[in-house]
Coordinates of C-alpha atoms in Angstrom, one line a residue:
M86 CA 89.3 -98.2 -123.5
T87 CA 91.0 -95.9 -121.0
D88 CA 89.9 -96.4 -117.5
Q89 CA 88.0 -93.6 -115.9
D90 CA 87.2 -92.3 -112.5
P91 CA 83.6 -91.8 -111.3
T92 CA 83.6 -88.2 -112.6
G93 CA 84.3 -89.4 -116.2
V94 CA 87.9 -88.1 -116.2
P95 CA 90.4 -90.7 -117.5
A96 CA 92.2 -92.3 -114.7
R97 CA 95.8 -91.3 -114.0
A98 CA 98.5 -93.9 -114.3
T99 CA 101.5 -94.2 -112.0
F100 CA 105.1 -94.9 -112.6
R101 CA 104.8 -98.0 -110.5
E102 CA 102.1 -99.7 -112.4
V103 CA 103.8 -98.9 -115.7
L104 CA 107.2 -100.2 -114.5
A105 CA 105.4 -103.4 -113.3
R106 CA 104.3 -104.3 -116.8
R107 CA 106.8 -107.0 -118.1
E108 CA 106.5 -106.0 -121.8
F109 CA 107.3 -102.4 -120.9
Q110 CA 110.2 -103.5 -118.8
A111 CA 111.7 -105.3 -121.7
L112 CA 111.0 -102.4 -124.2
Y113 CA 112.5 -99.9 -121.7
G114 CA 115.6 -102.0 -121.0
A115 CA 116.2 -102.6 -124.7
R116 CA 115.9 -98.8 -125.4
L117 CA 118.4 -98.0 -122.7
L118 CA 120.8 -100.6 -124.0
S119 CA 120.3 -99.2 -127.5
L120 CA 120.8 -95.6 -126.5
V121 CA 123.9 -96.2 -124.4
G122 CA 125.3 -98.5 -127.1
D123 CA 124.9 -95.7 -129.7
Q124 CA 126.8 -93.3 -127.6
M125 CA 129.6 -95.9 -126.8
A126 CA 130.0 -96.5 -130.5
R127 CA 130.3 -92.8 -131.4
I128 CA 133.2 -92.3 -128.9
A129 CA 135.0 -95.5 -129.7
L130 CA 135.0 -94.8 -133.4
A131 CA 136.0 -91.3 -133.0
V132 CA 138.9 -92.4 -130.9
A133 CA 139.8 -95.2 -133.4
V134 CA 139.7 -92.8 -136.4
Y135 CA 142.0 -90.3 -134.6
A136 CA 144.4 -93.2 -133.7
Q137 CA 144.7 -94.0 -137.4
S138 CA 144.6 -90.7 -139.0
K139 CA 145.9 -88.3 -136.2
S140 CA 143.4 -85.9 -137.6
P141 CA 141.1 -83.9 -135.1
L142 CA 138.9 -83.0 -138.1
L143 CA 138.3 -86.6 -139.2
S144 CA 137.7 -87.6 -135.5
A145 CA 135.1 -84.8 -135.0
A146 CA 133.6 -85.7 -138.3
T147 CA 133.2 -89.3 -137.2
F148 CA 131.3 -88.2 -134.2
A149 CA 129.1 -85.7 -136.1
S150 CA 128.4 -88.0 -139.1
S151 CA 126.8 -90.5 -136.8
F152 CA 123.7 -88.2 -136.6
L153 CA 123.3 -87.5 -140.3
P154 CA 122.1 -90.7 -141.9
Y155 CA 119.0 -90.8 -139.7
L156 CA 117.7 -87.7 -141.2
I157 CA 117.7 -89.1 -144.7
A158 CA 117.0 -92.7 -144.0
G159 CA 114.6 -92.3 -141.2
P160 CA 111.3 -91.6 -143.1
V161 CA 112.1 -94.4 -145.6
L162 CA 113.2 -97.2 -143.4
A163 CA 110.4 -96.3 -140.8
T164 CA 108.0 -98.0 -143.2
L165 CA 109.4 -101.4 -142.3
G166 CA 107.5 -101.1 -138.9
D167 CA 104.2 -100.8 -140.9
R168 CA 105.1 -103.8 -143.2
F169 CA 106.3 -106.4 -140.7
P170 CA 105.6 -107.3 -137.1
R171 CA 107.2 -104.5 -135.1
R172 CA 109.0 -106.7 -132.6
Q173 CA 110.6 -108.7 -135.5
V174 CA 111.8 -105.3 -137.0
M175 CA 113.5 -104.3 -133.7
V176 CA 115.1 -107.7 -133.1
V177 CA 116.5 -107.8 -136.7
C178 CA 117.9 -104.2 -136.3
D179 CA 119.6 -105.2 -133.1
L180 CA 121.3 -108.3 -134.5
L181 CA 122.4 -106.5 -137.6
R182 CA 123.9 -103.6 -135.5
A183 CA 125.7 -106.2 -133.2
A184 CA 127.2 -107.9 -136.3
L185 CA 128.4 -104.6 -137.8
L186 CA 130.0 -103.5 -134.6
V187 CA 131.9 -106.9 -134.4
V188 CA 133.3 -106.0 -137.8
L189 CA 134.2 -102.5 -136.7
A190 CA 136.1 -103.9 -133.8
L191 CA 138.5 -105.8 -136.1
P192 CA 142.0 -104.4 -135.9
G193 CA 143.3 -102.5 -138.9
V194 CA 140.0 -101.6 -140.5
P195 CA 140.6 -98.7 -142.9
V196 CA 139.2 -95.3 -142.0
P197 CA 136.8 -95.1 -145.0
V198 CA 135.4 -98.5 -144.1
L199 CA 134.9 -97.3 -140.5
F200 CA 132.9 -94.3 -141.7
G201 CA 130.8 -96.4 -144.0
L202 CA 130.0 -99.1 -141.4
L203 CA 129.2 -96.5 -138.8
L204 CA 126.7 -94.8 -141.2
V205 CA 125.0 -98.2 -141.7
V206 CA 124.8 -98.8 -137.9
V207 CA 123.1 -95.4 -137.5
V208 CA 120.8 -96.0 -140.5
V209 CA 119.6 -99.3 -138.9
S210 CA 118.6 -97.4 -135.7
A211 CA 115.9 -95.6 -137.7
P212 CA 113.5 -98.5 -138.2
F213 CA 114.3 -99.7 -134.7
E214 CA 113.1 -96.4 -133.2
S215 CA 110.1 -96.1 -135.3
A216 CA 108.9 -99.6 -134.7
R217 CA 109.4 -99.2 -131.0
A218 CA 107.5 -95.9 -130.9
A219 CA 104.6 -97.6 -132.9
L220 CA 104.5 -100.6 -130.6
M221 CA 104.4 -98.6 -127.3
P222 CA 100.7 -97.8 -127.5
E223 CA 99.9 -101.5 -127.9
V224 CA 102.0 -102.4 -124.8
L225 CA 100.7 -99.5 -122.6
P226 CA 97.0 -98.8 -122.7
G227 CA 95.3 -95.4 -121.8
D228 CA 97.2 -93.1 -119.5
Q229 CA 100.0 -95.7 -118.9
Y230 CA 101.2 -94.8 -122.4
V231 CA 101.7 -91.1 -121.3
V232 CA 103.6 -92.2 -118.2
G233 CA 105.7 -94.6 -120.2
T234 CA 106.5 -91.9 -122.7
A235 CA 107.7 -89.7 -119.8
L236 CA 110.0 -92.4 -118.8
N237 CA 111.3 -92.7 -122.3
Q238 CA 111.9 -89.0 -122.5
T239 CA 113.8 -89.2 -119.3
A240 CA 115.9 -92.0 -120.7
N241 CA 116.8 -89.8 -123.7
Q242 CA 118.1 -87.1 -121.5
L243 CA 120.0 -89.4 -119.1
T244 CA 121.6 -91.5 -121.7
Q245 CA 123.1 -88.5 -123.4
V246 CA 125.3 -88.1 -120.3
I247 CA 125.5 -91.7 -119.1
G248 CA 126.2 -93.2 -122.5
L249 CA 129.1 -90.7 -123.1
V250 CA 130.6 -91.4 -119.7
I251 CA 130.3 -95.2 -120.0
G252 CA 131.7 -94.9 -123.5
G253 CA 134.6 -92.9 -122.3
V254 CA 135.4 -95.3 -119.5
A255 CA 135.1 -98.3 -121.8
V256 CA 137.4 -96.8 -124.4
A257 CA 139.9 -95.9 -121.7
T258 CA 139.9 -99.4 -120.1
L259 CA 139.2 -101.7 -123.0
H260 CA 140.5 -99.7 -126.0
P261 CA 138.2 -98.8 -128.9
S262 CA 138.0 -102.5 -130.1
G263 CA 137.0 -103.7 -126.7
A264 CA 134.5 -100.9 -126.3
L265 CA 132.9 -101.8 -129.7
L266 CA 132.6 -105.5 -128.8
L267 CA 130.9 -104.4 -125.5
D268 CA 128.6 -102.2 -127.5
A269 CA 127.7 -105.2 -129.7
A270 CA 126.9 -107.1 -126.5
T271 CA 124.4 -104.4 -125.6
F272 CA 122.6 -104.9 -128.8
L273 CA 122.5 -108.7 -128.4
A274 CA 121.1 -108.2 -124.9
S275 CA 118.5 -105.9 -126.3
A276 CA 117.5 -108.4 -129.0
V277 CA 117.1 -111.2 -126.3
L278 CA 114.9 -109.0 -124.2
L279 CA 112.6 -108.1 -127.1
A280 CA 112.4 -111.7 -128.5
G281 CA 111.7 -113.2 -125.1
F282 CA 109.3 -110.7 -123.5
V283 CA 107.6 -108.5 -126.1
R284 CA 104.6 -109.3 -128.2
K285 CA 105.0 -109.2 -132.0
G286 CA 102.9 -106.1 -132.5
S287 CA 100.3 -105.5 -135.2
V288 CA 101.3 -105.5 -138.8
A289 CA 100.1 -102.5 -140.8
E290 CA 97.0 -102.5 -143.1
P291 CA 96.2 -105.7 -144.9
R292 CA 97.2 -105.7 -148.5
E293 CA 95.2 -106.9 -151.4
P294 CA 96.5 -110.2 -152.8
G295 CA 98.9 -109.6 -155.7
V296 CA 99.2 -105.9 -155.0
R297 CA 102.7 -104.6 -154.2
R298 CA 103.4 -101.1 -153.0
S299 CA 106.8 -99.3 -153.1
V300 CA 108.5 -98.0 -150.0
F301 CA 108.4 -94.5 -151.3
A302 CA 104.7 -94.7 -151.8
D303 CA 104.3 -95.7 -148.2
V304 CA 106.5 -92.7 -147.2
R305 CA 104.3 -90.4 -149.3
E306 CA 101.2 -91.8 -147.9
G307 CA 102.4 -91.4 -144.2
A308 CA 103.5 -87.8 -145.0
L309 CA 100.2 -86.9 -146.4
E310 CA 98.4 -88.5 -143.4
V311 CA 100.3 -86.3 -141.1
W312 CA 100.1 -83.1 -143.2
Q313 CA 96.3 -83.4 -144.1
R314 CA 95.1 -83.9 -140.5
P315 CA 95.1 -80.5 -138.8
V316 CA 95.8 -81.9 -135.4
L317 CA 98.8 -83.9 -136.5
R318 CA 100.2 -81.1 -138.6
A319 CA 99.8 -78.5 -135.8
V320 CA 101.4 -80.9 -133.1
V321 CA 104.3 -81.7 -135.3
L322 CA 105.0 -78.1 -136.3
L323 CA 104.9 -76.9 -132.7
A324 CA 107.4 -79.6 -131.7
W325 CA 109.7 -78.8 -134.7
I326 CA 109.6 -75.1 -134.3
S327 CA 110.1 -74.9 -130.5
S328 CA 112.9 -77.5 -130.7
A329 CA 114.7 -75.6 -133.6
F330 CA 115.1 -72.4 -131.5
S331 CA 115.3 -73.8 -128.0
I332 CA 118.4 -75.9 -128.8
V333 CA 120.4 -72.9 -129.9
P334 CA 121.8 -72.2 -126.5
E335 CA 123.1 -75.7 -126.1
G336 CA 125.4 -75.2 -129.0
L337 CA 126.6 -71.8 -127.7
A338 CA 127.2 -72.9 -124.0
V339 CA 131.0 -72.8 -124.3
A340 CA 131.0 -69.4 -126.1
Y341 CA 128.5 -67.9 -123.6
A342 CA 130.5 -69.2 -120.6
A343 CA 133.5 -67.4 -121.9
Q344 CA 131.5 -64.3 -122.6
I345 CA 130.5 -64.1 -119.0
H346 CA 134.1 -65.0 -117.9
H347 CA 133.5 -68.5 -116.6
G348 CA 135.3 -71.7 -117.4
D349 CA 134.6 -75.4 -118.0
L350 CA 132.4 -75.8 -114.9
A351 CA 130.1 -73.1 -116.2
T352 CA 130.0 -74.7 -119.6
G353 CA 128.9 -78.0 -118.0
L354 CA 126.2 -76.3 -115.9
L355 CA 124.8 -74.4 -118.9
I356 CA 124.7 -77.6 -121.1
A357 CA 123.0 -79.5 -118.3
A358 CA 120.4 -76.7 -117.8
L359 CA 118.2 -77.7 -120.7
P360 CA 117.9 -81.4 -120.1
S361 CA 117.6 -80.8 -116.4
G362 CA 114.6 -78.5 -117.0
A363 CA 113.2 -81.1 -119.5
L364 CA 113.4 -83.8 -116.8
L365 CA 111.5 -81.7 -114.3
G366 CA 109.0 -80.8 -116.9
N367 CA 108.4 -84.4 -117.9
L368 CA 107.8 -85.3 -114.2
V369 CA 105.4 -82.5 -113.6
V370 CA 103.3 -82.9 -116.8
G371 CA 103.4 -86.6 -116.8
R372 CA 102.7 -87.3 -113.1
L373 CA 101.1 -84.2 -111.6
V374 CA 98.8 -82.9 -114.4
A375 CA 95.4 -84.6 -114.9
P376 CA 95.2 -86.5 -118.1
N377 CA 92.4 -84.4 -119.5
R378 CA 94.4 -81.2 -118.9
R379 CA 97.8 -82.1 -120.5
G380 CA 96.7 -81.3 -124.0
A381 CA 96.0 -77.7 -123.0
W382 CA 99.5 -77.4 -121.7
M383 CA 101.1 -77.7 -125.1
R384 CA 100.5 -74.1 -126.0
P385 CA 102.0 -72.4 -122.9
L386 CA 104.8 -74.8 -122.9
G387 CA 105.5 -74.1 -126.5
L388 CA 106.1 -70.4 -125.6
L389 CA 108.0 -71.2 -122.5
A390 CA 110.5 -73.3 -124.5
V391 CA 111.7 -70.1 -126.2
L392 CA 110.6 -66.9 -124.5
P393 CA 113.0 -67.2 -121.5
L394 CA 116.0 -67.1 -123.8
I395 CA 115.2 -63.5 -124.7
A396 CA 116.5 -62.3 -121.3
T397 CA 120.0 -63.7 -122.3
V398 CA 120.5 -60.5 -124.2
F399 CA 121.2 -58.8 -120.8
R400 CA 124.2 -61.2 -120.3
P401 CA 122.9 -62.7 -117.0
D402 CA 125.6 -64.2 -114.8
L403 CA 125.8 -68.0 -114.4
P404 CA 123.1 -68.7 -111.8
L405 CA 120.4 -66.7 -113.6
A406 CA 121.5 -67.9 -117.0
V407 CA 121.1 -71.6 -115.8
L408 CA 117.7 -70.7 -114.4
L409 CA 116.5 -69.1 -117.6
W410 CA 117.8 -72.0 -119.8
S411 CA 116.3 -74.5 -117.4
A412 CA 112.9 -72.8 -117.7
A413 CA 113.2 -73.2 -121.5
G414 CA 114.1 -76.9 -121.0
F415 CA 110.9 -77.3 -118.9
G416 CA 109.0 -76.0 -121.9
S417 CA 110.3 -78.9 -123.9
A418 CA 108.0 -81.1 -121.8
L419 CA 105.3 -80.1 -124.5
H420 CA 106.6 -83.2 -126.4
L421 CA 104.8 -85.4 -123.8
P422 CA 101.2 -84.3 -124.5
A423 CA 102.3 -83.8 -128.2
I424 CA 103.3 -87.4 -128.6
T425 CA 100.1 -88.6 -126.8
T426 CA 97.9 -86.5 -129.1
F427 CA 99.8 -87.6 -132.1
V428 CA 99.3 -91.3 -131.2
A429 CA 95.6 -90.8 -130.6
H430 CA 95.0 -89.2 -133.9
T431 CA 97.2 -91.5 -136.1
P432 CA 95.9 -94.7 -137.6
T433 CA 97.5 -97.8 -136.1
A434 CA 98.7 -99.1 -139.5
M435 CA 100.6 -95.8 -140.1
R436 CA 102.2 -95.2 -136.7
S437 CA 105.7 -96.4 -137.6
R438 CA 106.1 -94.2 -140.7
A439 CA 104.3 -91.2 -139.1
F440 CA 106.7 -91.4 -136.1
G441 CA 109.6 -91.8 -138.5
L442 CA 108.7 -88.6 -140.3
A443 CA 108.1 -86.7 -137.2
D444 CA 111.3 -87.8 -135.6
S445 CA 113.5 -87.3 -138.6
G446 CA 112.2 -83.9 -139.0
L447 CA 112.9 -83.1 -135.4
Q448 CA 116.4 -84.1 -135.7
A449 CA 116.8 -82.1 -138.9
V450 CA 115.5 -78.9 -137.5
Q451 CA 117.6 -79.3 -134.3
G452 CA 120.7 -79.8 -136.5
V453 CA 119.8 -76.7 -138.5
G454 CA 119.2 -74.7 -135.3
L455 CA 122.6 -75.6 -134.0
V456 CA 124.4 -74.8 -137.3
A457 CA 122.5 -71.4 -137.7
G458 CA 123.3 -70.4 -134.1
G459 CA 126.9 -71.2 -134.5
A460 CA 127.1 -69.4 -137.8
L461 CA 125.5 -66.2 -136.4
A462 CA 127.8 -66.4 -133.3
Q463 CA 130.7 -65.7 -135.7
W464 CA 129.4 -62.1 -136.1
L465 CA 127.2 -61.5 -133.1
A466 CA 127.8 -62.1 -129.3
P467 CA 126.6 -65.5 -128.1
S468 CA 124.1 -63.7 -125.8
T469 CA 122.6 -61.8 -128.7
V470 CA 122.2 -65.0 -130.8
V471 CA 120.5 -66.8 -127.9
A472 CA 118.2 -63.9 -127.4
L473 CA 117.4 -63.7 -131.1
A474 CA 116.5 -67.4 -131.1
G475 CA 114.0 -66.5 -128.2
V476 CA 112.5 -63.6 -130.1
V477 CA 112.1 -65.3 -133.6
G478 CA 111.0 -68.6 -132.0
G479 CA 108.5 -66.8 -129.8
L480 CA 106.9 -65.0 -132.8
T481 CA 106.9 -68.2 -134.9
V482 CA 105.3 -70.2 -132.1
A483 CA 102.7 -67.5 -131.5
L484 CA 101.9 -67.4 -135.2
L485 CA 101.4 -71.1 -135.2
L486 CA 99.2 -71.0 -132.0
S487 CA 97.0 -68.4 -133.7
A488 CA 95.8 -71.0 -136.1
W489 CA 95.7 -73.8 -133.5
P490 CA 93.0 -76.5 -134.2
A491 CA 89.8 -75.8 -132.5
E492 CA 89.6 -79.3 -131.0
L493 CA 92.8 -78.6 -129.1
R494 CA 91.8 -75.2 -127.7
S495 CA 89.7 -76.5 -124.8
R496 CA 91.1 -76.5 -121.2
F497 CA 89.9 -80.1 -120.9
I498 CA 90.9 -82.4 -123.8
V499 CA 90.0 -86.0 -123.7
L500 CA 91.8 -87.8 -126.5
P501 CA 90.0 -90.4 -128.6
T502 CA 90.5 -94.0 -127.4
T503 CA 90.1 -95.5 -130.9
P504 CA 92.6 -94.3 -133.5
P505 CA 91.2 -93.0 -136.8
T506 CA 91.1 -95.5 -139.7
I507 CA 92.8 -95.3 -143.1
P508 CA 90.3 -94.6 -146.0
A509 CA 88.8 -97.8 -147.5
Q510 CA 90.7 -99.5 -150.3
G511 CA 88.4 -98.2 -152.9
G512 CA 88.6 -94.6 -151.6
P513 CA 89.9 -91.8 -153.9
R514 CA 93.0 -91.2 -152.0
H515 CA 94.0 -95.0 -151.9
R516 CA 93.5 -95.2 -155.7
R517 CA 95.8 -92.3 -156.2
A518 CA 98.4 -93.8 -154.0
A519 CA 98.0 -97.1 -155.7
R520 CA 98.5 -95.7 -159.2
T521 CA 101.8 -94.0 -158.1
S522 CA 103.1 -96.9 -156.1
S523 CA 102.7 -100.0 -158.3
V524 CA 105.9 -101.8 -159.2

């Protein structure tokens, strides 16, 4: 149970005590290695494909295609974290990725084979991430989980830049094959950390002897669990909607910098504005806001993630544009209380597939937002497109908040310390699932 202070408010954890936990150190280190390795692989393979094909289109497609399989395979493979010990799933994923990267590093591998193996490498990251997310609440109790999540969110932002820089340096000094071998080494190091310092993690619901369930039945059951619980549905939709619109300026940073007559430096500052705001938001919400107040921050943060973008219609110069986009990035800190609320209301035995569904959907809507923003910018000025994202996003978030669950409307929200349980084996919903999933 979460520790409490004498007033009954859950005790606030610190970064120091979270980082002192050896299991979290291993999980965090493995995640950093995995994220940096993913970025290195994307750059190295894009360079390798260009070296063989001399085609900028194929090179760009290699980089872009590394994001796509996760959207399709994520919800399906996430069920592995609910079928097997979660540490075991992560270690196997790391070893498999390391082996595939060694093959990719071999000289003379044809471009179609490079594409195919890259897709497999990315697909394997889906069960790794879902199992890791499901294991985190078991490693970090109470408010420590919130602080650990803030650290993971920070890692996401930092490795987007650090991984690309390291990947670029590695390719320049070691050539693509050497960079891919170095990438394989990061996954081996991650597997060693996990195997040596992290507990196995709980396995999902016990299954009746002789009863086998298909993977797709598990996916369906996880999706129903998220959709039929009002709190889970509301939290996931808020994260998806705000992210779909708030990511639009990131895809139009180059075009907007040109519109206000600035060059590459301005582009870099504009792209960095959103993650910089997010880093600050995670720090403020995770460390400075009391645990029983974080849930109430989701609604204003959801609006903040999109409304500042509306002012871009006035074509603000670089300093003000960076400030506005950073404010929108700050709003993305809503993911911190959203993830915490999601965990508290998700049955332990379904966490992996529930996280897989939420994360895959998040990546999908961000991809759609980027493509839609770029398409509109073919006919409208970038400033107009960004402002439209703010208007439509603000209206959509406001509509969602008008039907916000009553239990999340209070100024003080103390989350349950015991996750909900899955209906008993004989319950009506379980019988329906069993009929559709027997193989």
